Short mmCIF file of N, CA and C in Angstrom, two decimals:
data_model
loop_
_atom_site.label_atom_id
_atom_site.label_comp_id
_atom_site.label_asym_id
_atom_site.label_seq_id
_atom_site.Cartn_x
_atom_site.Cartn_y
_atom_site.Cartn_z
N UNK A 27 -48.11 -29.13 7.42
CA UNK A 27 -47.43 -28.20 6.53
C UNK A 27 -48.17 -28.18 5.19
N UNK A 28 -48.26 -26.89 4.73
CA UNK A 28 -49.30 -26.95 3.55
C UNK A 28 -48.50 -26.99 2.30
N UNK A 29 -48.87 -27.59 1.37
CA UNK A 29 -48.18 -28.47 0.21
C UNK A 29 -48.17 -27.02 -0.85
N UNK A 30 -47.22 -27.24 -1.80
CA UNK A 30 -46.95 -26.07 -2.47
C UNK A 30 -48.01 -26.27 -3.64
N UNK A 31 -48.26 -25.29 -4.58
CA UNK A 31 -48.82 -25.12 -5.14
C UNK A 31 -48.65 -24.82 -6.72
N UNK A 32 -49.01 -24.76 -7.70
CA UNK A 32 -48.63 -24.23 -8.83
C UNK A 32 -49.51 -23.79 -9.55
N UNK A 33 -49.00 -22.42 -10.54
CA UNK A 33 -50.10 -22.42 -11.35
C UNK A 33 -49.90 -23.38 -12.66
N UNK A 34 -50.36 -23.18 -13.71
CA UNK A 34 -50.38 -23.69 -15.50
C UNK A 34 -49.03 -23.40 -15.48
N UNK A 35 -48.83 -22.36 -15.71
CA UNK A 35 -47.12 -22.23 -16.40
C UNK A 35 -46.20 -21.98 -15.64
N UNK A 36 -46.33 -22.07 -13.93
CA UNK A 36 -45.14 -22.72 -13.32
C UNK A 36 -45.65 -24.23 -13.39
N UNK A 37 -45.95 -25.00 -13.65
CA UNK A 37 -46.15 -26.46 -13.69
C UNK A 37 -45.64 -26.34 -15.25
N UNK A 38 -45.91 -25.96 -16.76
CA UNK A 38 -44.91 -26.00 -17.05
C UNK A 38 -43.86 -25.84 -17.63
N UNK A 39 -43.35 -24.94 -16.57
CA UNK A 39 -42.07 -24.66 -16.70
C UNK A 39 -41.18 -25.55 -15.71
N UNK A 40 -41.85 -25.79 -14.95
CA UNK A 40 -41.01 -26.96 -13.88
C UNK A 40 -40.96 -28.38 -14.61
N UNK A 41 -41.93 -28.64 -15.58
CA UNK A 41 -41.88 -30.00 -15.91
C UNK A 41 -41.60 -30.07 -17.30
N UNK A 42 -41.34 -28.63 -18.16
CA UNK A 42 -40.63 -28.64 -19.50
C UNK A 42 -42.00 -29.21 -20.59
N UNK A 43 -42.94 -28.72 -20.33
CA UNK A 43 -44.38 -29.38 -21.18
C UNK A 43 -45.06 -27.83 -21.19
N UNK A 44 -45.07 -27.66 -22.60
CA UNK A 44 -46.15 -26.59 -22.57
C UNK A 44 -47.39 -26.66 -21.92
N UNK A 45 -47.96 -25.61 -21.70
CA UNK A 45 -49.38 -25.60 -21.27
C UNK A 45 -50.54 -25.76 -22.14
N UNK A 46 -50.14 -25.95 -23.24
CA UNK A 46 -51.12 -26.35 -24.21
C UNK A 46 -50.84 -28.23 -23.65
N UNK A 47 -49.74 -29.04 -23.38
CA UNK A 47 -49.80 -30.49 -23.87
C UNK A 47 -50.43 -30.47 -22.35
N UNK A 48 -50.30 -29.93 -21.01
CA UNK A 48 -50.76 -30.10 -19.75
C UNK A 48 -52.59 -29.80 -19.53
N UNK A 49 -52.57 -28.76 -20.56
CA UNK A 49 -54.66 -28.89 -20.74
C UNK A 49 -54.80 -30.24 -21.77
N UNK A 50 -53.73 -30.65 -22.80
CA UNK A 50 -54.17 -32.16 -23.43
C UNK A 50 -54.29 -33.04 -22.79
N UNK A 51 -53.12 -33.43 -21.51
CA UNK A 51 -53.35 -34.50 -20.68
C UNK A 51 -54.36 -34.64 -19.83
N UNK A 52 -55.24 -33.57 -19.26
CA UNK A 52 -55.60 -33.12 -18.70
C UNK A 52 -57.16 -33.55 -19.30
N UNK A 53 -56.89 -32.54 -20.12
CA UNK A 53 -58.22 -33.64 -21.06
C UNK A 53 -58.48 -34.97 -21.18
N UNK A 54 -57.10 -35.17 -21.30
CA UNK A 54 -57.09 -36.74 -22.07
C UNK A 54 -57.49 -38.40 -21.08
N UNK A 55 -57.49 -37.21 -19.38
CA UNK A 55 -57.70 -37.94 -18.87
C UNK A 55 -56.15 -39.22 -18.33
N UNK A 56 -55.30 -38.10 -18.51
CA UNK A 56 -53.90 -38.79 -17.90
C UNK A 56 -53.52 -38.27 -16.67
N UNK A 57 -54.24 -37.88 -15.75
CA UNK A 57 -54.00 -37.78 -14.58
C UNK A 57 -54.34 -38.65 -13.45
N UNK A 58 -53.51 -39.06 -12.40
CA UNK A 58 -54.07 -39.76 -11.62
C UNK A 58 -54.92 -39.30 -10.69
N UNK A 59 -54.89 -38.34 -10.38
CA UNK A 59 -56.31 -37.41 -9.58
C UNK A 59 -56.78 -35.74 -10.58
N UNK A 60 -57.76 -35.40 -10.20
CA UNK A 60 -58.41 -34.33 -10.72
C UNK A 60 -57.72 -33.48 -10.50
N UNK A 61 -57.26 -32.82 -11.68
CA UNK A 61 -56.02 -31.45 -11.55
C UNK A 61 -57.30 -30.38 -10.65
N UNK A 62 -56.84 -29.51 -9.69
CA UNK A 62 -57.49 -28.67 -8.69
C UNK A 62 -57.73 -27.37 -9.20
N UNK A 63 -58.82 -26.86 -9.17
CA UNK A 63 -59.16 -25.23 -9.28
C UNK A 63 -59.10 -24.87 -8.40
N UNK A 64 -58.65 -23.16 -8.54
CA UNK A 64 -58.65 -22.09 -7.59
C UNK A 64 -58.85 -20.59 -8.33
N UNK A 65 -60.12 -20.61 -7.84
CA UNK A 65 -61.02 -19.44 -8.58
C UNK A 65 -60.83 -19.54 -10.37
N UNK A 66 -61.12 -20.50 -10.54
CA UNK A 66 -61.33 -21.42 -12.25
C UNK A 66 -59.72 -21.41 -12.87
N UNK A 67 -58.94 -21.42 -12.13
CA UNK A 67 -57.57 -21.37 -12.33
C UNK A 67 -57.24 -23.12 -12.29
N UNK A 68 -56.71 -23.56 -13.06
CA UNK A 68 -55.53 -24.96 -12.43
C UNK A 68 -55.14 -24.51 -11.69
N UNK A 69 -54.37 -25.74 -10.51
CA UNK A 69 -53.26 -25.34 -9.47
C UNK A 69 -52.68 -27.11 -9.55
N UNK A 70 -51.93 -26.96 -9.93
CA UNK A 70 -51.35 -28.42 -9.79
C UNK A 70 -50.13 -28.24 -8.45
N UNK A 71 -50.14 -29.66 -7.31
CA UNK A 71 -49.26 -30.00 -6.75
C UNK A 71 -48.03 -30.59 -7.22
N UNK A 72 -47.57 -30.82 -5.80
CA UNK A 72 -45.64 -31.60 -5.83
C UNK A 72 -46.37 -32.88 -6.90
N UNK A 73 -47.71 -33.54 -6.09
CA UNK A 73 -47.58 -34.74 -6.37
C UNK A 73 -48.47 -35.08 -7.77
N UNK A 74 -48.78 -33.66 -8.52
CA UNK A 74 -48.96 -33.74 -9.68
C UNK A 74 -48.05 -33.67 -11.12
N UNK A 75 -46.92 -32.90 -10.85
CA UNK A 75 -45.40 -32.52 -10.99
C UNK A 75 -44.95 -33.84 -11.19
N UNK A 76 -45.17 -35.03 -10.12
CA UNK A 76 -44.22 -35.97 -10.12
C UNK A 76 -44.97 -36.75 -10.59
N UNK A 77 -46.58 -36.95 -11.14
CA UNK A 77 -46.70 -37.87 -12.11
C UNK A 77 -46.79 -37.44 -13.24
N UNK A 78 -46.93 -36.43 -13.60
CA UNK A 78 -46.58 -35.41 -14.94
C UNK A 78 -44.79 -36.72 -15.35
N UNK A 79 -44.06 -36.09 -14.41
CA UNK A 79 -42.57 -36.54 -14.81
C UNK A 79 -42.95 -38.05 -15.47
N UNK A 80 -43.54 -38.68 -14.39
CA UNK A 80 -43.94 -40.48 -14.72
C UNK A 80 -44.36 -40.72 -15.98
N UNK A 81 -45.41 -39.56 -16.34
CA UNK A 81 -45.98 -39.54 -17.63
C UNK A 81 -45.57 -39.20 -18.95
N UNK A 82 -44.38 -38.34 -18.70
CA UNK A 82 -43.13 -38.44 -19.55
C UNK A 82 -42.42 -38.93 -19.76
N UNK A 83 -41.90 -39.50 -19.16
CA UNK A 83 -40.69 -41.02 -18.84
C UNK A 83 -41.32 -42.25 -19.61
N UNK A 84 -42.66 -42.33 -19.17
CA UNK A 84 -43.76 -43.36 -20.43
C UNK A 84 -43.45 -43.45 -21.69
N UNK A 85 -44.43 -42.12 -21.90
CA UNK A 85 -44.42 -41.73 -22.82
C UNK A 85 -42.76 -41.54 -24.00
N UNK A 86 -41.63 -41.25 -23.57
CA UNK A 86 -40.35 -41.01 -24.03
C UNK A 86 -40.28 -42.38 -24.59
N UNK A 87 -40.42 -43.36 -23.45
CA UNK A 87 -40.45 -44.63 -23.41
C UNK A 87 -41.43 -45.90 -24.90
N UNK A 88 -41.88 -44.94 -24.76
CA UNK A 88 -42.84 -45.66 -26.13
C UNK A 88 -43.91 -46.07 -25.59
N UNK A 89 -44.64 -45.72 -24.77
CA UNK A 89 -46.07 -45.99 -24.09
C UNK A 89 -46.99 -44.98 -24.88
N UNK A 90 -48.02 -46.12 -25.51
CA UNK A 90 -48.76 -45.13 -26.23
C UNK A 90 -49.51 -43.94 -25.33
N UNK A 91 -50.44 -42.82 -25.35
CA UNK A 91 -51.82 -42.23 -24.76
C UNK A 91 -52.67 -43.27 -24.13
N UNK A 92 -52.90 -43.90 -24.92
CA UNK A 92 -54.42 -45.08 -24.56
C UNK A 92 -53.63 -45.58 -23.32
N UNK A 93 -52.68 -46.17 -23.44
CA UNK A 93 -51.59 -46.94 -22.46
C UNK A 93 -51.62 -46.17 -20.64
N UNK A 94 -51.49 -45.09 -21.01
CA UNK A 94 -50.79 -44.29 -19.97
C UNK A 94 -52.56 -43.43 -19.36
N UNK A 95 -53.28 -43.60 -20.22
CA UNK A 95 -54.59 -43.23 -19.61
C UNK A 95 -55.35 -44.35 -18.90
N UNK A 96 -55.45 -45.53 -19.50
CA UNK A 96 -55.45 -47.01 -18.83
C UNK A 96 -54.95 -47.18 -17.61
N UNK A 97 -53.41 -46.58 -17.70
CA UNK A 97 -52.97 -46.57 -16.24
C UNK A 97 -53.30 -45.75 -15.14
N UNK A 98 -53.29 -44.39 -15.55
CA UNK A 98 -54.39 -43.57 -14.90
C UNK A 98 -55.49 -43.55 -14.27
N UNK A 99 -56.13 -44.43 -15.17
CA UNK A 99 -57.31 -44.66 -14.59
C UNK A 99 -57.40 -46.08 -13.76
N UNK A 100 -56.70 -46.73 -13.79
CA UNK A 100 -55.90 -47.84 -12.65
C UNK A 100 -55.56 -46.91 -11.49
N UNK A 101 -54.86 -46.32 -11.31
CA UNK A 101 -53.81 -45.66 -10.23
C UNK A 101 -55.68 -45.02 -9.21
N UNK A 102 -56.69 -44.62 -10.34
CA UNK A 102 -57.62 -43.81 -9.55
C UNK A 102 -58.64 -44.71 -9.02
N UNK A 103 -58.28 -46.27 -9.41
CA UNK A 103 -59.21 -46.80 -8.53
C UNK A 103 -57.79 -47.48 -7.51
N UNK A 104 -57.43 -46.85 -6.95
CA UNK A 104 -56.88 -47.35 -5.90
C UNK A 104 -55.88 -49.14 -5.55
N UNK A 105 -56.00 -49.71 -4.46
CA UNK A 105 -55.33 -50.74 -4.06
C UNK A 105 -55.25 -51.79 -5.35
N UNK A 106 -57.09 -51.83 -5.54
CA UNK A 106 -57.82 -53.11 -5.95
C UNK A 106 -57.39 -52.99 -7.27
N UNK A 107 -56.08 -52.08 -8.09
CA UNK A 107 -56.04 -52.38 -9.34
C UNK A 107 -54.50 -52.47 -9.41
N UNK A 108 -54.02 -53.23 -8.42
CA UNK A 108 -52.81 -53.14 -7.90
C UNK A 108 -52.12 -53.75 -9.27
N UNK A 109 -53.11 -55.36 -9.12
CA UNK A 109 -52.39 -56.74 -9.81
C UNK A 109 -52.58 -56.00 -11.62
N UNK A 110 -53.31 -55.17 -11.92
CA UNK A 110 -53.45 -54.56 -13.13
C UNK A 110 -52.32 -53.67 -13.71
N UNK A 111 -52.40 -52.61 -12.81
CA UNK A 111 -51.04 -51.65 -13.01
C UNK A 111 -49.43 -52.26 -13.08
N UNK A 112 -49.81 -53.66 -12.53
CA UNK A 112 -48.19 -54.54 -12.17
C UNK A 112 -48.22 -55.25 -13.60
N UNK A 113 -48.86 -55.89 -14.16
CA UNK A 113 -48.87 -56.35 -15.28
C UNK A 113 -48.97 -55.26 -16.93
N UNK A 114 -49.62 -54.26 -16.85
CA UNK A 114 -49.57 -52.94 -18.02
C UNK A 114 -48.23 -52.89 -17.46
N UNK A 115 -47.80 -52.32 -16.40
CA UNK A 115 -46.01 -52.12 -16.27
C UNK A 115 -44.94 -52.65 -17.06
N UNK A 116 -45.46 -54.30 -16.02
CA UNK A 116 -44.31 -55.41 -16.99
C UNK A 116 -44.97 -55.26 -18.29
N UNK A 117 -46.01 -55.51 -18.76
CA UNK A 117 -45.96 -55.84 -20.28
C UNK A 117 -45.38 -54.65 -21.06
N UNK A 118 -44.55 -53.33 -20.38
CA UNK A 118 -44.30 -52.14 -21.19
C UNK A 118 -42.96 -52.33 -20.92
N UNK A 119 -42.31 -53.02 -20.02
CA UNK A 119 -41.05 -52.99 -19.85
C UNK A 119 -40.56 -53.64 -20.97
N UNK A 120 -41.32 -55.06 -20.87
CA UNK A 120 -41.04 -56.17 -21.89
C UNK A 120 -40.98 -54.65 -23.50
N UNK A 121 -41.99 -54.17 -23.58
CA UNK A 121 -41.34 -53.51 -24.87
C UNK A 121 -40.04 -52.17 -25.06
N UNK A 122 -39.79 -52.09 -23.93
CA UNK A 122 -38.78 -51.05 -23.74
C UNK A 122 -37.50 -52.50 -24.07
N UNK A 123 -37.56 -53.51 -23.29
CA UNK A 123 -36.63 -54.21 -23.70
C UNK A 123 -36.42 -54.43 -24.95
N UNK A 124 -36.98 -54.94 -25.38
CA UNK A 124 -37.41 -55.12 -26.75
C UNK A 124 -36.41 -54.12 -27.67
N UNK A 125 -36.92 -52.99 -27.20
CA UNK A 125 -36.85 -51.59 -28.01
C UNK A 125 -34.96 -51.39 -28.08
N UNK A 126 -34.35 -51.86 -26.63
CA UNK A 126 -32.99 -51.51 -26.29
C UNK A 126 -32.25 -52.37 -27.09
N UNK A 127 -32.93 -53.72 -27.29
CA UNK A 127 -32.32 -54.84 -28.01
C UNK A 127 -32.21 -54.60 -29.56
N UNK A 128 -33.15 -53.77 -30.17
CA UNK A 128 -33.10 -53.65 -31.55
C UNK A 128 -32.65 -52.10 -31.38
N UNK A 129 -32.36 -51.20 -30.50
CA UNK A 129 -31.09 -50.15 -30.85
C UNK A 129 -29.65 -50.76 -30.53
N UNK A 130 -29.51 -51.71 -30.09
CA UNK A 130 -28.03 -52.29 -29.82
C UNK A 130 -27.59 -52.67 -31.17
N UNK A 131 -28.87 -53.86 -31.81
CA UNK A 131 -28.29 -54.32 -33.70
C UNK A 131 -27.89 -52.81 -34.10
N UNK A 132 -28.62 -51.70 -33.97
CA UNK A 132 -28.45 -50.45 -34.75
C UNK A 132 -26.99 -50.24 -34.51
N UNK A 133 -26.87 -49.77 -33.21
CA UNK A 133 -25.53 -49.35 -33.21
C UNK A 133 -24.23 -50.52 -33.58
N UNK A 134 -24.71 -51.46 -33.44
CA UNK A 134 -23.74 -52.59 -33.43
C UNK A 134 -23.04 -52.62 -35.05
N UNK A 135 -24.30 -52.57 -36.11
CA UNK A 135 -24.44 -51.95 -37.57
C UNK A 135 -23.75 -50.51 -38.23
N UNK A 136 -23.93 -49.53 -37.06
CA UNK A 136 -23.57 -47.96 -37.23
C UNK A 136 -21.82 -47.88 -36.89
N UNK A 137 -21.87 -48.99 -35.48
CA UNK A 137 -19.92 -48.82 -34.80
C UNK A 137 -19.19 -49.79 -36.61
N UNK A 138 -19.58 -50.77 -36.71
CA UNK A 138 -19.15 -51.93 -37.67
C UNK A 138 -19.16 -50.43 -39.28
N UNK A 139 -19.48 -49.97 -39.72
CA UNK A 139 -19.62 -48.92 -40.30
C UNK A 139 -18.67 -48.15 -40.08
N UNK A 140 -18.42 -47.24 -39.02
CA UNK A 140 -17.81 -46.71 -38.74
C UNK A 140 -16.30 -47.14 -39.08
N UNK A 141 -16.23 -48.32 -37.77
CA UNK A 141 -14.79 -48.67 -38.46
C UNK A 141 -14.38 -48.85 -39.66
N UNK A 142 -15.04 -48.82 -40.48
CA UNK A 142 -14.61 -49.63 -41.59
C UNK A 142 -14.59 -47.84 -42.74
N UNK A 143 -15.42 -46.99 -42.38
CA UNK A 143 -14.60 -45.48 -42.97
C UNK A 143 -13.48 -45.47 -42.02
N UNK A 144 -13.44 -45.63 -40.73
CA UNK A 144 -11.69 -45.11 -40.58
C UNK A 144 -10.65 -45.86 -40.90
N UNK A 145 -11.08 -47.53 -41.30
CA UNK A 145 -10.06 -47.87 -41.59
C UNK A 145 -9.87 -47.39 -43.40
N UNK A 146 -10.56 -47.17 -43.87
CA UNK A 146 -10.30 -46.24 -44.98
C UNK A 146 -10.44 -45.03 -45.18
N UNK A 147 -10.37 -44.25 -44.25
CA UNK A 147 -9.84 -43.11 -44.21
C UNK A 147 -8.34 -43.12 -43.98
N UNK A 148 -7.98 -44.29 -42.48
CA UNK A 148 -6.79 -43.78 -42.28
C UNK A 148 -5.78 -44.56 -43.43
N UNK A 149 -5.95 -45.07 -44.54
CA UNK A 149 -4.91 -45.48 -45.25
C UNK A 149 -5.61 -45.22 -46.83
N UNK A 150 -6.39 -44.13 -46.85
CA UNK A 150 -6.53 -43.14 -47.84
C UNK A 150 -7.30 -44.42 -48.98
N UNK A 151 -7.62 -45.14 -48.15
CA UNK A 151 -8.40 -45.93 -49.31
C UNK A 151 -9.72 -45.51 -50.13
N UNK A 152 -10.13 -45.99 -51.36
CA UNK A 152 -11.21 -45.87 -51.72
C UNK A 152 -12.56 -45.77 -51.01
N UNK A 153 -13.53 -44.88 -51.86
CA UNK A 153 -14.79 -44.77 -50.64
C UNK A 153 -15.25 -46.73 -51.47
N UNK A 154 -15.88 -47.19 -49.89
CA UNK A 154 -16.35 -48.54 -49.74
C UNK A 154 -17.57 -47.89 -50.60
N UNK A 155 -18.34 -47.43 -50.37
CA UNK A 155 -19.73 -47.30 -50.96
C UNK A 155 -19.65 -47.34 -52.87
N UNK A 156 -18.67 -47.00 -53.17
CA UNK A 156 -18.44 -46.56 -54.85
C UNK A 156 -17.01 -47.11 -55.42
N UNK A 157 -16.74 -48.43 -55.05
CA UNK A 157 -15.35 -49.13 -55.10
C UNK A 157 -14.88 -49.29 -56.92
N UNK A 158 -15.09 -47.85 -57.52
CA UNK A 158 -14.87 -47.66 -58.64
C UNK A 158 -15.88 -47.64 -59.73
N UNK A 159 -17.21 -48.33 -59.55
CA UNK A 159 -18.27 -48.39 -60.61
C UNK A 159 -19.00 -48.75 -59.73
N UNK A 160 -20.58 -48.18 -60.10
CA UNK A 160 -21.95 -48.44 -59.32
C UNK A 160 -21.84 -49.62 -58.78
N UNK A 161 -22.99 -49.60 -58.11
CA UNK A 161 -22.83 -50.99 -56.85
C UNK A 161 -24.04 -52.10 -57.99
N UNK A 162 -23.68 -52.61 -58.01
CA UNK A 162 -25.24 -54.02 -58.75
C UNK A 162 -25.55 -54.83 -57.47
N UNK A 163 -26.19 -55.67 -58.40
CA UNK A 163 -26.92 -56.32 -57.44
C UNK A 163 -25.85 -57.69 -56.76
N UNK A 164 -25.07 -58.01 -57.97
CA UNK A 164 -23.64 -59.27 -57.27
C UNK A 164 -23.16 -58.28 -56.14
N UNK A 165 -22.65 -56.53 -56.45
CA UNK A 165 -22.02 -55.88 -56.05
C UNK A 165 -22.79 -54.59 -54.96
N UNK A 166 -23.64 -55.10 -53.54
CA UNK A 166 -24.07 -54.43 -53.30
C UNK A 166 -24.02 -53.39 -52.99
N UNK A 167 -24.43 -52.33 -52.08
CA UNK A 167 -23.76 -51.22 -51.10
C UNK A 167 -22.94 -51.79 -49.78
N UNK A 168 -22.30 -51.55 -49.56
CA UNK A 168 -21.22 -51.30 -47.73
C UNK A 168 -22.04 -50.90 -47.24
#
């Protein structure tokens, strides 16, 4: 069965990336195989689509360019860069963790905040930030 096909701007429009950032990657050498011509046209596949997606999900992720072209160029030498691609992985997870752990202080900082306008909102209290005269330095900000 013959595999579907795409041009530039159904690829993306299916994958939500202009066709200007799909000739950058492209350039940039973030593909795992050679995007295909047809009569000097791109034609990208399913299974270009679905590392496009991979390469966004990275990237969203906080994987730099250099990162995700490194891997690329792992994925194109095949088996023998197995133990390579498994370690760039983990060592990116480790910073996505990382990353989830210091938005949790955020929100943990933002909810603790929060409550503390509704509990002065709901009993019409003073704003915390301006508890009658500028904040000093004994007297910081809330």
């Amino acid at each position: 069965m013959p595999s579907t096909s795409f041009t530039i701007g159904q690829a993306a429009e299916r994958t939500g990336l202009s066709v200007h950032t799909l000739r950058f990657y492209e350039k940039e050498g973030l593909f795992a195989t050679p995007v295909r011509r047809v009569g000097g046209q791109r034609v990208y596949s399913e299974n270009d689509l679905r590392w496009l997606h991979l390469c966004t999900r990275l990237r969203a992720s906080g994987m730099p360019l250099p990162a995700i072209r490194e891997y690329a160029a792992l994925v194109r030498e095949r088996t023998r860069t197995m133990r390579a691609r498994h370690a760039l992985l983990r060592h990116h997870r480790e910073h996505i963790t990382d990353q989830i752990e210091e938005l949790h202080r955020c929100l943990d900082l933002v909810s603790l905040k929060l409550a503390m306008y509704e509990e002065h909102l709901a009993t019409d209290g003073d704003d915390p930030l301006w508890p009658g005269t500028c904040p000093t330095e004994e007297q910081p900000l809330t």
